[in-house]
Amino acid sequence: MKDPYNNLYNGLCFIFLDLKFFGLPDIFPDFFGYMFFAYGIHLLPSIRKLKYWTRNFAIVLTVLSFVVELDQWTGTLLLGQIGVQLLQFLLILFMYFLFQLLLHIHENKAFEAKTFRTYQIYMTLMLCGFVIQSFAINLDANLQEVALTISILLQLIAFILFVFYCRSGSKYFKSKQQSNVQSF
Amino acid sequence: MEDRELFDTLKNRPDIEPEQAFSSSLRRELENNPKLKTKKVTVAPLLTIPMTIAIFVFLWMITTGQTLEIRSTASPIISQEKTMVFTGGLFVLLSLVLFIIFVFSKGYTKGKLVFITFALSLCVWVGNLVYANW
């Protein structure tokens, strides 16, 4: 069986990293990230239909982010920055649902506690980052730069936290698989 | 698995004769009491439906390039007003950030408070967009 946490890790990497070189569009498009998320959630165990809701949410976000990316690639900029920021908010909402799923499926107490701590810090950092970023629209150029830097820093810390969480998630997954093999 | 166990226990439970006097008195109480009959209306759908409509209308207005008519009427010209708006904005920002930190440090995973953090964040974003377009 494939590791779901690796897929979650890849998903967030694709969404978080915006690499634009030599005038080329983003080489890590966001909708690939949401596809990875959908596949990763598909591999996770199910609980009270939460998995299906979250996976469907990821699929909806795949379509939405594809529309936003297409808008940027073609240069029509019909949605512009608003589309990007709306997607950012939807990503936070999606991560909330993903954490709801992750909080319920682990049988290991220590790992469950780690999930909970990650949930607390991740949601706080991302929401604070989003709020500061939304206030930055109305600030002067200098202050705007400061506010945006703070917001990006908060989001970067949240991203790194989730990466570490995914690493320990794959370790947990491997140990669980090994114990399953031994029990056979 | 859990559902199966629950179903089995429910199926195997001893059948106790229902207490008819109690249930009829309960029914009478329910029928007579108008308070229990009224449907409970929560704040969440009351707030979310108009908010969602407002957001979609606003996004549509912005994306189709229509200007908001209030633009010319209310733009703070005097510097004092600007400072006041800035201080007010800073106050809202700080209180919202503190509220978010409070809710998540308390460890709520669901419920009204978590819903309010999301709703307020969205409101703040939309409010800033509206203000920027004035």
XYZ file of C-alpha atoms in Angstrom, chain A residues 78-79 82 85-86 89 92-93 96 100 103 116 119-120 123-124 127-128 130-132 134-135 137-139 143, chain B residues 59 62-63 86 89 92-93 96-97 100-101 104-105 107-110 114 118 121-122 124-125 128-129 131-132:
54
model
C -10.207 38.495 -15.033
C -10.010 37.166 -11.477
C -8.878 38.199 -5.728
C -6.614 35.157 -2.208
C -9.992 33.425 -2.271
C -8.823 31.125 2.171
C -7.177 27.099 4.991
C -10.751 25.790 5.151
C -9.211 22.455 8.620
C -10.533 16.935 11.282
C -7.454 13.828 14.185
C -3.478 17.958 17.546
C -3.510 21.435 13.971
C -3.460 24.137 16.645
C -4.453 26.853 11.815
C -3.399 29.780 14.009
C -5.415 32.320 9.700
C -3.265 35.074 11.227
C -4.385 35.503 5.955
C -5.843 38.251 8.150
C -2.609 40.284 8.095
C -5.924 41.053 3.851
C -5.182 44.189 5.873
C -4.178 45.765 0.793
C -5.037 49.116 2.371
C -1.621 50.051 3.747
C 3.971 49.187 5.667
C -16.825 39.417 -6.443
C -15.313 43.590 -9.058
C -14.458 41.027 -11.688
C -5.535 53.317 10.499
C -7.911 48.938 11.398
C -9.509 45.203 14.505
C -6.450 43.347 13.200
C -8.902 39.324 15.500
C -5.389 37.859 15.672
C -7.751 33.382 16.621
C -4.805 32.599 18.906
C -6.907 27.580 18.712
C -4.742 27.611 21.823
C -7.870 23.534 21.441
C -11.346 23.805 19.950
C -11.717 21.564 16.926
C -15.315 22.346 16.096
C -14.049 27.945 15.244
C -13.314 31.528 9.772
C -11.392 36.212 8.628
C -13.493 36.103 5.466
C -12.194 41.087 7.179
C -10.857 40.132 3.774
C -10.651 45.283 3.081
C -11.429 44.635 -0.583
C -12.465 49.612 1.377
C -9.681 49.328 -1.218
